[in-house]
mmCIF file with all atom_site columns, C-alpha atoms in Angstrom:
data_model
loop_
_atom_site.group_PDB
_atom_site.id
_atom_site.type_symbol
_atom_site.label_atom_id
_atom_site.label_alt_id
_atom_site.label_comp_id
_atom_site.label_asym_id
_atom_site.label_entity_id
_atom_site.label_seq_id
_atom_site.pdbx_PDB_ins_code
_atom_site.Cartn_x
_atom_site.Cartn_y
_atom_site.Cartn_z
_atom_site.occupancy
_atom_site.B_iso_or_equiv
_atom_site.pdbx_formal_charge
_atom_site.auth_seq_id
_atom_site.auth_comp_id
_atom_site.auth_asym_id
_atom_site.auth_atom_id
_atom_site.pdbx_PDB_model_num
ATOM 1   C CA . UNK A 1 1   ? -10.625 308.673 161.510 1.00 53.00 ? 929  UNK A CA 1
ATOM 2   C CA . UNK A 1 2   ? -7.356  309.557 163.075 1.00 79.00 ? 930  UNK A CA 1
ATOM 3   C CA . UNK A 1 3   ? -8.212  313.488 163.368 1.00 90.00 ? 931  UNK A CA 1
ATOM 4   C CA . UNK A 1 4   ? -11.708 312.449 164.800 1.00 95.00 ? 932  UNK A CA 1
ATOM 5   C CA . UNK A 1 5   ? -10.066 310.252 167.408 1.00 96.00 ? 933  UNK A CA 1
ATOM 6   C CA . UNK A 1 6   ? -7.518  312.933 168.441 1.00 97.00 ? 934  UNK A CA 1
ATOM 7   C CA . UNK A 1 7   ? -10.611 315.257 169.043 1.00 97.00 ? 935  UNK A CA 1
ATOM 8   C CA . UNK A 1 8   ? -11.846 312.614 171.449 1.00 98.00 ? 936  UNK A CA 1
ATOM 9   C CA . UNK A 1 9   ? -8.496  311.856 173.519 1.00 98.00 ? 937  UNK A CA 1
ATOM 10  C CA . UNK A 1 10  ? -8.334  315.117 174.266 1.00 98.00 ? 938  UNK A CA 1
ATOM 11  C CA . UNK A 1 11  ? -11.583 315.827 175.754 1.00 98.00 ? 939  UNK A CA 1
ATOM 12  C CA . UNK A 1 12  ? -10.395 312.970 178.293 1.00 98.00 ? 940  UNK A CA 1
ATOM 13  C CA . UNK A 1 13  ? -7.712  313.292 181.053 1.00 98.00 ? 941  UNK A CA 1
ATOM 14  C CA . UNK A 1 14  ? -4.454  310.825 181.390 1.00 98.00 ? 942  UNK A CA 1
ATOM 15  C CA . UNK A 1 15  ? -5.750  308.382 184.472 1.00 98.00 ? 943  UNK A CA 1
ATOM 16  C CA . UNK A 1 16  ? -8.980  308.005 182.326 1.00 98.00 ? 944  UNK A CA 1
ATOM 17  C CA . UNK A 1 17  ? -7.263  306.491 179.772 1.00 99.00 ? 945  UNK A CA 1
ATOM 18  C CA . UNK A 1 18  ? -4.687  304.590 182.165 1.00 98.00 ? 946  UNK A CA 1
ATOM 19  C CA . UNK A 1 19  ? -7.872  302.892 183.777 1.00 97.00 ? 947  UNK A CA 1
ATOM 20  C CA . UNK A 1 20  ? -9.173  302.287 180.241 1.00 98.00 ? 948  UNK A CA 1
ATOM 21  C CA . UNK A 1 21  ? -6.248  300.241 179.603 1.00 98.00 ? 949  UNK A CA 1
ATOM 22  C CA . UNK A 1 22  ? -6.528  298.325 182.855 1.00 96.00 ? 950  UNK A CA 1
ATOM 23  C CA . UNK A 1 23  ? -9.982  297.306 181.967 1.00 96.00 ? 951  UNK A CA 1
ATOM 24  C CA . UNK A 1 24  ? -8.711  296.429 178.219 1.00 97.00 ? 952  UNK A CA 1
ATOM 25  C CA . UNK A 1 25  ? -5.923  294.172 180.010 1.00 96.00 ? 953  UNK A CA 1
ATOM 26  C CA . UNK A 1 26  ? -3.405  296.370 177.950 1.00 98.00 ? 954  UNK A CA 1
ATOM 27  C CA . UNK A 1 27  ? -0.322  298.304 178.874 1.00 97.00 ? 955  UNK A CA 1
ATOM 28  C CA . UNK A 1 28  ? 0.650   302.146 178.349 1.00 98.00 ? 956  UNK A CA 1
ATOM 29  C CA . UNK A 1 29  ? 0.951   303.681 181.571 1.00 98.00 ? 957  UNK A CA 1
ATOM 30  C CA . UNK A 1 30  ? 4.166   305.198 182.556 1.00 97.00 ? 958  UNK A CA 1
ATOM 31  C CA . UNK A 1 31  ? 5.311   306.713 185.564 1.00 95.00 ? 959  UNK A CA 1
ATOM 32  C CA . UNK A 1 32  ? 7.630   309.148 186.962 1.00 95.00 ? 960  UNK A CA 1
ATOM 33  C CA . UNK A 1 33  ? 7.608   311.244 183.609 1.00 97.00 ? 961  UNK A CA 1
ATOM 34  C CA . UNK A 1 34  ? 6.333   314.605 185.169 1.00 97.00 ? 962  UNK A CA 1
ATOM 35  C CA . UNK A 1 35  ? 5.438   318.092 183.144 1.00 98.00 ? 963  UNK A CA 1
ATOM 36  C CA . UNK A 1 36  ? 7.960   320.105 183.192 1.00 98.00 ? 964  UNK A CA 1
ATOM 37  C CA . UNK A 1 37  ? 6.634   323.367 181.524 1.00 98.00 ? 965  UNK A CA 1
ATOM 38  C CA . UNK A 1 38  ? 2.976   324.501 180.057 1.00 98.00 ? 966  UNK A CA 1
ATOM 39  C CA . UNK A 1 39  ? -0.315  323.042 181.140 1.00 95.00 ? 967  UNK A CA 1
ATOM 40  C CA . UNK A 1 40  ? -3.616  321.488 180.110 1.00 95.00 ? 968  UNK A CA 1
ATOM 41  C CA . UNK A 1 41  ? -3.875  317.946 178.831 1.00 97.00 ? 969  UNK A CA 1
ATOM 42  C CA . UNK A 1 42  ? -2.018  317.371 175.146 1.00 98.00 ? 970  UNK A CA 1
ATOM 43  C CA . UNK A 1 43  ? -2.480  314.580 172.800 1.00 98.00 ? 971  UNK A CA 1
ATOM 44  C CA . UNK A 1 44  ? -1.585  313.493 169.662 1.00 98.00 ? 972  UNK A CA 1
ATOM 45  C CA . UNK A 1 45  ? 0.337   310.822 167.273 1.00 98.00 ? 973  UNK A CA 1
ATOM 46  C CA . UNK A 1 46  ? 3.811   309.919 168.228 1.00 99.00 ? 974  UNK A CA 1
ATOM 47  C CA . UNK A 1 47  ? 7.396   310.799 166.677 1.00 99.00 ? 975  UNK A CA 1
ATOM 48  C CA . UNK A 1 48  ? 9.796   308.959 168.256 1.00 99.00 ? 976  UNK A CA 1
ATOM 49  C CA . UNK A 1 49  ? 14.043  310.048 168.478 1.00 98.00 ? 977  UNK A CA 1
ATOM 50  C CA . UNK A 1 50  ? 16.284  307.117 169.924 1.00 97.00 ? 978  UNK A CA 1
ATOM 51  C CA . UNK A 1 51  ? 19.210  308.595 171.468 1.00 96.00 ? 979  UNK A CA 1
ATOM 52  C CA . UNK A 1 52  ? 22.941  307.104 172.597 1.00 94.00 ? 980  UNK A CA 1
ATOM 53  C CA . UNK A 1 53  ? 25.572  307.403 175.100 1.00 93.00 ? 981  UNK A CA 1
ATOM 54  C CA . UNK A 1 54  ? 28.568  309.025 173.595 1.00 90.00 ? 982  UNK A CA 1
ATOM 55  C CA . UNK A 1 55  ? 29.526  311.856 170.748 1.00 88.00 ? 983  UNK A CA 1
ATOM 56  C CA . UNK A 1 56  ? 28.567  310.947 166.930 1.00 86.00 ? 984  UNK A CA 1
ATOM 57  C CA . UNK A 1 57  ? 30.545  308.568 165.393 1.00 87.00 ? 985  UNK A CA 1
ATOM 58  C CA . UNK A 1 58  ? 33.343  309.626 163.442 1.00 83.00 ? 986  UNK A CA 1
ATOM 59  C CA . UNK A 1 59  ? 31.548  309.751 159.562 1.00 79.00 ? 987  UNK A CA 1
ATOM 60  C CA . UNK A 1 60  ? 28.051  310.410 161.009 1.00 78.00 ? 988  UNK A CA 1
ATOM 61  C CA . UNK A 1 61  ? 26.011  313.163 160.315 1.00 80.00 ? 989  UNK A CA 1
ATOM 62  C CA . UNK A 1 62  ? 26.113  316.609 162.268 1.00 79.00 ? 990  UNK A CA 1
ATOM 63  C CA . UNK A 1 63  ? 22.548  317.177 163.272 1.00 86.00 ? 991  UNK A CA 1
ATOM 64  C CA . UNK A 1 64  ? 22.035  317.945 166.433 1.00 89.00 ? 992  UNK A CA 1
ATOM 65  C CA . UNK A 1 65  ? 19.125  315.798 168.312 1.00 93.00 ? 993  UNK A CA 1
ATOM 66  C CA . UNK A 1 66  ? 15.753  316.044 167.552 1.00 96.00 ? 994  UNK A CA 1
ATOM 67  C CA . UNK A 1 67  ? 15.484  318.121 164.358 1.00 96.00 ? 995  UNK A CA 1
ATOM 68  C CA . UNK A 1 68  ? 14.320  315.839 162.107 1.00 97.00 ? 996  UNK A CA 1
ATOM 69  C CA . UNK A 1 69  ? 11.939  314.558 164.316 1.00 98.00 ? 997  UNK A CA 1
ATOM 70  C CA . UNK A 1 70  ? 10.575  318.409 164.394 1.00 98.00 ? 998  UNK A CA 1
ATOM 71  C CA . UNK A 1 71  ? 10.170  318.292 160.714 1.00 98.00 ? 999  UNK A CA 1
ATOM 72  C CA . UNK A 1 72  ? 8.769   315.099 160.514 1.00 98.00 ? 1000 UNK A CA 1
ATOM 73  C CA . UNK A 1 73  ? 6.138   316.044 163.176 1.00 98.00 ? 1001 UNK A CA 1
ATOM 74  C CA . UNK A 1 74  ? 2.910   318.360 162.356 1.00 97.00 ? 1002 UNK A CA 1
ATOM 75  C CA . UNK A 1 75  ? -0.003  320.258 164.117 1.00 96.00 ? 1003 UNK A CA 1
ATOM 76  C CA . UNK A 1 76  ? -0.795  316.592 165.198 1.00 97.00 ? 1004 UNK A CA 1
ATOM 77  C CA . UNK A 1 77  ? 2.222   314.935 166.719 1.00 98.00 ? 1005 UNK A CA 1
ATOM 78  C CA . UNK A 1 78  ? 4.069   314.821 170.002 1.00 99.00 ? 1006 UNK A CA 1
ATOM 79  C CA . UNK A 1 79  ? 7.390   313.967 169.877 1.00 99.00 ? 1007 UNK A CA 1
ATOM 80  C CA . UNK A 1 80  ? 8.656   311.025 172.274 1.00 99.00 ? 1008 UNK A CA 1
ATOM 81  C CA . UNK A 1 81  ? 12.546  310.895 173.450 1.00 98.00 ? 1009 UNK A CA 1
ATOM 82  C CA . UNK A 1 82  ? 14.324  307.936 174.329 1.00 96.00 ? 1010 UNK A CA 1
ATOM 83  C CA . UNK A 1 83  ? 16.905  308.884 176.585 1.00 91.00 ? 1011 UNK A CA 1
ATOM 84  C CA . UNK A 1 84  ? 17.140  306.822 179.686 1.00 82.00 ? 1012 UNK A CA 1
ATOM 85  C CA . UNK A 1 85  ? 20.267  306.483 181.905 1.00 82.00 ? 1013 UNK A CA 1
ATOM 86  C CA . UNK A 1 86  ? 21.851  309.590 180.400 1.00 84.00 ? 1014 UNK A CA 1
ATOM 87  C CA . UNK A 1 87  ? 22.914  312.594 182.680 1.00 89.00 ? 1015 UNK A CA 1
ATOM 88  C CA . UNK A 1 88  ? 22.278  315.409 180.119 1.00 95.00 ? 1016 UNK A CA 1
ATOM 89  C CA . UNK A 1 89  ? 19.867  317.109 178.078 1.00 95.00 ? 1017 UNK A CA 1
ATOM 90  C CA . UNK A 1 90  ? 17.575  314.840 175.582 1.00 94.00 ? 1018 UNK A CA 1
ATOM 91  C CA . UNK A 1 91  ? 15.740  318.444 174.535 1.00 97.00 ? 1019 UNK A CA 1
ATOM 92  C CA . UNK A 1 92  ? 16.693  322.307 175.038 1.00 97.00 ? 1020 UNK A CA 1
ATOM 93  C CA . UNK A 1 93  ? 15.500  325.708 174.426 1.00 97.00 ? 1021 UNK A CA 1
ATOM 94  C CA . UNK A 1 94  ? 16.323  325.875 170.876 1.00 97.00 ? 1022 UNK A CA 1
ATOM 95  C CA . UNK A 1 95  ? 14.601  322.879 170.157 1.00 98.00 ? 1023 UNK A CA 1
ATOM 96  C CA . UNK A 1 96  ? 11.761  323.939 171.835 1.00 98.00 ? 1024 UNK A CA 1
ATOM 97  C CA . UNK A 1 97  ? 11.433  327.432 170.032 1.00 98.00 ? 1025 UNK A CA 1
ATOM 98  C CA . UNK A 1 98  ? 11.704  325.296 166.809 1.00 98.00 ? 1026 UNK A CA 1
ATOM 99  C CA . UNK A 1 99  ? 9.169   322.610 167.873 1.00 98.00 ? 1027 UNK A CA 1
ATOM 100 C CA . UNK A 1 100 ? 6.291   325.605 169.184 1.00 98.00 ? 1028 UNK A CA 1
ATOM 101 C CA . UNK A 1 101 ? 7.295   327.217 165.482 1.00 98.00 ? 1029 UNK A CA 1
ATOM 102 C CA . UNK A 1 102 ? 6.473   323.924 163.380 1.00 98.00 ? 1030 UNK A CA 1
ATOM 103 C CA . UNK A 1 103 ? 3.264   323.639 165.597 1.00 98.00 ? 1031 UNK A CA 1
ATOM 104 C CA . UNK A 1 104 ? 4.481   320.510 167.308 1.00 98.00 ? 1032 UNK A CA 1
ATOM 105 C CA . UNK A 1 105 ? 1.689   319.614 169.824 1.00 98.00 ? 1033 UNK A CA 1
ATOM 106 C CA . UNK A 1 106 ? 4.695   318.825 172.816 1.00 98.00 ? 1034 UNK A CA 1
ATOM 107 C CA . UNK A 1 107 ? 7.565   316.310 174.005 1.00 99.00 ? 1035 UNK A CA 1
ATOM 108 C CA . UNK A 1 108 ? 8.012   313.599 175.665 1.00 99.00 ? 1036 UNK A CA 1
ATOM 109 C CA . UNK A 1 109 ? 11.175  312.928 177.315 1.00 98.00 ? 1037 UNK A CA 1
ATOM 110 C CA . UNK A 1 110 ? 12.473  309.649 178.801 1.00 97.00 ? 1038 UNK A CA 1
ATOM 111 C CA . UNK A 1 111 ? 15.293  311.551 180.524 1.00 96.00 ? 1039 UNK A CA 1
ATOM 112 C CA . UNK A 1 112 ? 16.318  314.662 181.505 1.00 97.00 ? 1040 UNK A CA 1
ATOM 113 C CA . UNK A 1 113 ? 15.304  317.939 179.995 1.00 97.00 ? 1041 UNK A CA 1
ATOM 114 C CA . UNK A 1 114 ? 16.970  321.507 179.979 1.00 98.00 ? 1042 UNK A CA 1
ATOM 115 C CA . UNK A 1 115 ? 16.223  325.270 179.555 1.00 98.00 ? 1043 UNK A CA 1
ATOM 116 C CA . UNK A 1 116 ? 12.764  324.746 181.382 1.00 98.00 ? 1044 UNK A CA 1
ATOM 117 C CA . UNK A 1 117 ? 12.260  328.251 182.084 1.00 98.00 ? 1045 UNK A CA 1
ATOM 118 C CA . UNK A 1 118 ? 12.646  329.055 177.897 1.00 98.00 ? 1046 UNK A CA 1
ATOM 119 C CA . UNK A 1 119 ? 10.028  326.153 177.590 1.00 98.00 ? 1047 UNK A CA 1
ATOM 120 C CA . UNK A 1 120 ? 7.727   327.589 180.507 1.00 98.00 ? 1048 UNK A CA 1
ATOM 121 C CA . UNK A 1 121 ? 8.007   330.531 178.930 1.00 98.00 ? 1049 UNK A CA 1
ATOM 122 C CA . UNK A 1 122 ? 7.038   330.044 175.619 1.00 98.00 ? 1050 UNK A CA 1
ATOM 123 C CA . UNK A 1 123 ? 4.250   328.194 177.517 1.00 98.00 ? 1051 UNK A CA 1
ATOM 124 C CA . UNK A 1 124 ? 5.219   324.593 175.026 1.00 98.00 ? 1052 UNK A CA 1
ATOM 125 C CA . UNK A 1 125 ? 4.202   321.622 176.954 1.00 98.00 ? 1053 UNK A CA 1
ATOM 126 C CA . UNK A 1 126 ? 7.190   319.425 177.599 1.00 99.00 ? 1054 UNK A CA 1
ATOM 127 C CA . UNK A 1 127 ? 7.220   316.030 180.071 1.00 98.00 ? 1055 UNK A CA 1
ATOM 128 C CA . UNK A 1 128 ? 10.358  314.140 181.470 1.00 98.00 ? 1056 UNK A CA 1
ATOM 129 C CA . UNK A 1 129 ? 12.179  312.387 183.819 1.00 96.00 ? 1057 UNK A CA 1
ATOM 130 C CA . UNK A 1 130 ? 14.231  314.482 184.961 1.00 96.00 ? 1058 UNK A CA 1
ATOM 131 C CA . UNK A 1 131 ? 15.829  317.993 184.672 1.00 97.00 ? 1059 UNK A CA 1
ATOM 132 C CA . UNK A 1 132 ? 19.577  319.381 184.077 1.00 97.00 ? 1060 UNK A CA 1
ATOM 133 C CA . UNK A 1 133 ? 21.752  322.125 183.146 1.00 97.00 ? 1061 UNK A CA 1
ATOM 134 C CA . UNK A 1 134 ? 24.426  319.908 180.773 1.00 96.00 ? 1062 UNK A CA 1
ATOM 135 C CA . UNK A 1 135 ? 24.420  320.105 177.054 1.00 94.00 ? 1063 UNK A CA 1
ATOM 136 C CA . UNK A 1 136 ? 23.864  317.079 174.988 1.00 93.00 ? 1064 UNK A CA 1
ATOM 137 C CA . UNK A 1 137 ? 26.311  317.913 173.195 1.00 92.00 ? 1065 UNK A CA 1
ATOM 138 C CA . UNK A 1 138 ? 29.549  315.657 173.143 1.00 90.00 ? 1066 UNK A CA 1
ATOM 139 C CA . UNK A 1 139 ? 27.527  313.475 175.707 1.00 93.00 ? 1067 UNK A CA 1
ATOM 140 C CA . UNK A 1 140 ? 24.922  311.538 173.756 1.00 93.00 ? 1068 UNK A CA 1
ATOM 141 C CA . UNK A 1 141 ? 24.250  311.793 169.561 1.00 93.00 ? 1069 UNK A CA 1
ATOM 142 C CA . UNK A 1 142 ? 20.895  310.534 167.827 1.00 95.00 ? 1070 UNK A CA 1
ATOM 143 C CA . UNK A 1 143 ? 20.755  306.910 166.429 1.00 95.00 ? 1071 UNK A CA 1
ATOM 144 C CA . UNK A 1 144 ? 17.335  307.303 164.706 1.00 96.00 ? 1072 UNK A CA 1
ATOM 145 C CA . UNK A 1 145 ? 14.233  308.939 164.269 1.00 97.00 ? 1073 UNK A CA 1
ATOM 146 C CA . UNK A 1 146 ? 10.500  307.398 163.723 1.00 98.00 ? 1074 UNK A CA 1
ATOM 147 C CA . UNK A 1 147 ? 11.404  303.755 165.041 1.00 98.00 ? 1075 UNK A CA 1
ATOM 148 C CA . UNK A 1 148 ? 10.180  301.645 167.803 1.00 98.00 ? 1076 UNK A CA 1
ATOM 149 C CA . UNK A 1 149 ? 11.427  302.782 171.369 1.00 98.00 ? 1077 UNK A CA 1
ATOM 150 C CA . UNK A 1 150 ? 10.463  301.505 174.998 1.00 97.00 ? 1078 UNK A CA 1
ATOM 151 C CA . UNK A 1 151 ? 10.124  303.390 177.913 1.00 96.00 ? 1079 UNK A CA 1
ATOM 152 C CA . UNK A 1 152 ? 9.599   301.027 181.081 1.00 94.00 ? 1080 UNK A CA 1
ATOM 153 C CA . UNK A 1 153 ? 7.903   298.071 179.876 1.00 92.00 ? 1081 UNK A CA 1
ATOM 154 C CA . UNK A 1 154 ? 5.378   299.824 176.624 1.00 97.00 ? 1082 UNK A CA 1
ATOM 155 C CA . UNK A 1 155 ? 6.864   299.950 173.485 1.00 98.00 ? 1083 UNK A CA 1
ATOM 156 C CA . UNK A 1 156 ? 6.264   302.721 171.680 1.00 99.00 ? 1084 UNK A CA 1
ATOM 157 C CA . UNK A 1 157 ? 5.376   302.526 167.620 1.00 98.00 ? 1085 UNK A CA 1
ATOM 158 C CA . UNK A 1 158 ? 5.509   305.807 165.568 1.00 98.00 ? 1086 UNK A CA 1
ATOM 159 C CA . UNK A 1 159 ? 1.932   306.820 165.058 1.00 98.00 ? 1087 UNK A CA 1
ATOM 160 C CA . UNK A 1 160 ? 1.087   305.601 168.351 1.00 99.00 ? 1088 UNK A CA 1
ATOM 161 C CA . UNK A 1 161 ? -1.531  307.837 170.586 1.00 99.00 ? 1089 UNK A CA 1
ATOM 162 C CA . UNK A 1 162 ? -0.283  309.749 173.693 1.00 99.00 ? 1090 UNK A CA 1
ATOM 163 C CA . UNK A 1 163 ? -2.316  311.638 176.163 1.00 99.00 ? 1091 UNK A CA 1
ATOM 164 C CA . UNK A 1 164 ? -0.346  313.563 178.823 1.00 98.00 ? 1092 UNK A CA 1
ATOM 165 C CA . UNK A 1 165 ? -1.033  316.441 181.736 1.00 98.00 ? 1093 UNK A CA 1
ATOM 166 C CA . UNK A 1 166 ? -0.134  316.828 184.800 1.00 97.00 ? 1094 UNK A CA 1
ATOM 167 C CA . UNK A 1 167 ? -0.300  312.710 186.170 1.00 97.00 ? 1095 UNK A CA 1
ATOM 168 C CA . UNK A 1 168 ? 1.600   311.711 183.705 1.00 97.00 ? 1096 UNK A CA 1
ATOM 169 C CA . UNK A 1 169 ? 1.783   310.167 180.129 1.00 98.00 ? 1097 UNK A CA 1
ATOM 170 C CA . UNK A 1 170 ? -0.199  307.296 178.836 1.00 99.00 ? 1098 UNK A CA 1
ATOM 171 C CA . UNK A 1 171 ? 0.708   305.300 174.987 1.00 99.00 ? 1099 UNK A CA 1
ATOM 172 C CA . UNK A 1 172 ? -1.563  303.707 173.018 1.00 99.00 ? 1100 UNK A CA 1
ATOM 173 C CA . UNK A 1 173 ? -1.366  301.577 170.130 1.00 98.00 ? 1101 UNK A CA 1
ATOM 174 C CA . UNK A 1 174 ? -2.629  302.922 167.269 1.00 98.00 ? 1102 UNK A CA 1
ATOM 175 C CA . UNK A 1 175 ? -4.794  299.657 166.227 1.00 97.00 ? 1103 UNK A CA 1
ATOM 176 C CA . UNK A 1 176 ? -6.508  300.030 170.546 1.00 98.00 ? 1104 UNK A CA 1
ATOM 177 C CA . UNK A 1 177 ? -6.985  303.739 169.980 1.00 98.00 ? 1105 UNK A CA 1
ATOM 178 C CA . UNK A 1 178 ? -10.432 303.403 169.322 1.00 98.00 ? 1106 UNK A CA 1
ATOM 179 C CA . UNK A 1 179 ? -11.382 301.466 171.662 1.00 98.00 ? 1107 UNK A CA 1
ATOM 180 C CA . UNK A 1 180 ? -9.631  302.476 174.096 1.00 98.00 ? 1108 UNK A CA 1
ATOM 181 C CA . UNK A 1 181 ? -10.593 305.641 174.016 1.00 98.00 ? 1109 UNK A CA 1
ATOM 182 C CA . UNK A 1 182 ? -14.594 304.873 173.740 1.00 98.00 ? 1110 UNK A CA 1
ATOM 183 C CA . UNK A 1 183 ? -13.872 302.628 177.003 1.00 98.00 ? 1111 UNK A CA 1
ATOM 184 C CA . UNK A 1 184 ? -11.477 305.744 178.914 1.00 98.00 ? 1112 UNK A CA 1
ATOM 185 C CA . UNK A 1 185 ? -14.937 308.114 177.345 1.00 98.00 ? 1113 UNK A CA 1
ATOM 186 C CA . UNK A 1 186 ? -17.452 305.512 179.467 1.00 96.00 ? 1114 UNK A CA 1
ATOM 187 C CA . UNK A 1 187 ? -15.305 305.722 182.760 1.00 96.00 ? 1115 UNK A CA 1
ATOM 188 C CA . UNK A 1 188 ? -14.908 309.477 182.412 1.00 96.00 ? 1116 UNK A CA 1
ATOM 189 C CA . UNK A 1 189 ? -18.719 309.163 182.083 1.00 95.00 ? 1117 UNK A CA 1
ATOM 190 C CA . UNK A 1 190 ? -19.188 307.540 184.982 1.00 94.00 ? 1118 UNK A CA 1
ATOM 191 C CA . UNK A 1 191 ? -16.674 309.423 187.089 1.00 94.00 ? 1119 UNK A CA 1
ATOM 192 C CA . UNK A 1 192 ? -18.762 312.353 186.326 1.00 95.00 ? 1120 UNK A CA 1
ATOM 193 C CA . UNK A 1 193 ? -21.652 310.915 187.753 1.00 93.00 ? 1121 UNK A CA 1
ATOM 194 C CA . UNK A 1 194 ? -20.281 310.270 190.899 1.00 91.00 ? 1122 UNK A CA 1
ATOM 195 C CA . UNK A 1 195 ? -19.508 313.923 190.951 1.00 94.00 ? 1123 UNK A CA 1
ATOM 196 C CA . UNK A 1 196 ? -22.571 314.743 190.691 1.00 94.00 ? 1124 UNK A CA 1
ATOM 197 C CA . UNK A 1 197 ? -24.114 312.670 193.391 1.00 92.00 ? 1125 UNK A CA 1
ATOM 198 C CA . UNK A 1 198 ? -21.647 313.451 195.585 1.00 94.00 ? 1126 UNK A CA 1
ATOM 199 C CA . UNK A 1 199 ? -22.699 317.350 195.163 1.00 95.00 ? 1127 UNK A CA 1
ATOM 200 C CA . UNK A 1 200 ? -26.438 316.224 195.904 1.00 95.00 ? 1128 UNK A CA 1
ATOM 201 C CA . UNK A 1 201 ? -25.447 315.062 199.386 1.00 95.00 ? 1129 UNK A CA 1
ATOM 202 C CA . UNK A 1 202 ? -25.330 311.077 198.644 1.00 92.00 ? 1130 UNK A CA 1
ATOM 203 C CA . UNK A 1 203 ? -22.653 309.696 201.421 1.00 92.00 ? 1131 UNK A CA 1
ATOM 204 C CA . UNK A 1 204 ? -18.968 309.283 199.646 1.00 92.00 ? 1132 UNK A CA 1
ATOM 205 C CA . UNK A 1 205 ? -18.854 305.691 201.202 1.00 91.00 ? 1133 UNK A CA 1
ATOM 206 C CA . UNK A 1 206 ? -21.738 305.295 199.014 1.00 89.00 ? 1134 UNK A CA 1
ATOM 207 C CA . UNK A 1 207 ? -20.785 306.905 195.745 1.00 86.00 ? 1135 UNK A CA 1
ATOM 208 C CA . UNK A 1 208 ? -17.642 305.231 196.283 1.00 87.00 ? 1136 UNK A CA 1
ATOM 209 C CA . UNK A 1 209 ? -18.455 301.820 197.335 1.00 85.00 ? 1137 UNK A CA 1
ATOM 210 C CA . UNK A 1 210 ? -18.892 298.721 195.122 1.00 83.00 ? 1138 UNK A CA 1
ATOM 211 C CA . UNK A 1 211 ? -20.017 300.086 192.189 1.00 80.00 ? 1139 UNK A CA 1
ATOM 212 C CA . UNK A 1 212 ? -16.579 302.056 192.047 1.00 81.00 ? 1140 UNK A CA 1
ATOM 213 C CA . UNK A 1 213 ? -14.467 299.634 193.159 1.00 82.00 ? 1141 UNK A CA 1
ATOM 214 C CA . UNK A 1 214 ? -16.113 296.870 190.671 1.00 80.00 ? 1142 UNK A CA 1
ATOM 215 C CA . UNK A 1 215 ? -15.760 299.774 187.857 1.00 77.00 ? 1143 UNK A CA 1
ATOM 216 C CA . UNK A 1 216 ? -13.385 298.382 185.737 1.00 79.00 ? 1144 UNK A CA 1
ATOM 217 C CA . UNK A 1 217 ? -14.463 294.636 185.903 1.00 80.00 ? 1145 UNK A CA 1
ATOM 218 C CA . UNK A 1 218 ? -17.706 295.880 184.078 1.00 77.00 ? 1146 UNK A CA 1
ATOM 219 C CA . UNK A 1 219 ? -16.120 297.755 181.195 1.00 73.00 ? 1147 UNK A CA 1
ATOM 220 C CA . UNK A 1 220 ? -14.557 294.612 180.190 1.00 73.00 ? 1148 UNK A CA 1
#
């Protein structure tokens, strides 16, 4: 079921699903998390890492961030950092060679990121907050992997659905996922239609007039 709904996500686009939400009365939406490297639309099942302020503590382990969220992840997942409030990197190039290498389907970042031009290289999809040139290390150490996080006001479960490209990223529980996605597939549906009519020659003021405006009302 899972596999069949990831097929489905990603055949939609990010605001799709964000308006699918809004008609479901549900949250997910976050903003100001913009791509960073690659392109297209990526979706899959969420890995979280929690990171800290500060160096390890004395007696804890030395792994550096986000490595055993890589081999926890598969062909399926999408790895989600929470890093807010912290002035250096919460993922790097050698992370990101690791991540494209174990088939990790992108990251998340609720912070800033680092060696974009590796990651734009290596085309590997990666979203945050923010960008910088200082090391993680010394600066901020990993507290946990695969446990709840928040960024803004949605908290994030592992094995939650994300859907990202270039508007932004969207979460979704995994108990919504289906339908939320089978609502986000109607709008799409829709939108398409409008398209279409528009191309005929039908007036925008028209194509976009109550019937858009009262969209989301009716999917409810």
């Amino acid at each position: 079921m899972s596999t069949e709904l990831l097929e489905r996500l990603r055949q939609l686009d990010a605001c799709s699903v964000s308006d699918a939400l809004d008609a479901l009365g549900l949250t997910g939406a976050v903003t100001g998390i913009a791509r960073r490297s690659g392109g297209g639309v990526v979706a899959g099942r969420v890995v979280t890492v929690a990171l800290a302020k500060g160096p390890t503590p004395a007696g804890g382990p030395k792994v550096h961030l986000g490595a055993r969220a890589i081999e926890a992840g598969d062909a399926n997942s999408i790895i989600v950092v929470s890093h807010p409030g912290i002035d250096a990197g919460g993922w790097g190039g050698v992370l990101t060679q690791a991540a494209r290498l174990a088939g990790i389907q992108g990251v998340i970042v609720d912070g800033p990121l680092r060696d974009v031009d590796e990651a734009n290289g290596l085309d590997f999809p990666i979203f945050a907050r923010a960008t910088t040139v200082r090391t993680a290390r010394g600066r901020v150490h990993e507290v946990a992997t695969n446990v709840p996080v928040t960024i803004e006001a949605v908290t994030i479960a592992p094995g939650d659905y994300v859907i990202s490209d270039g508007s932004g990223a969207v979460f979704i529980a995994a108990d919504e996922a289906e339908k939320v996605i089978r609502t986000a597939e109607r709008i799409a549906a829709k939108e398409r239609l409008m398209v279409e009519a528009l191309k005929s020659g039908k007036p925008v003021s028209q194509v976009l007039g109550a019937d858009y405006e009262d969209m989301l009302e009716a999917m409810q």
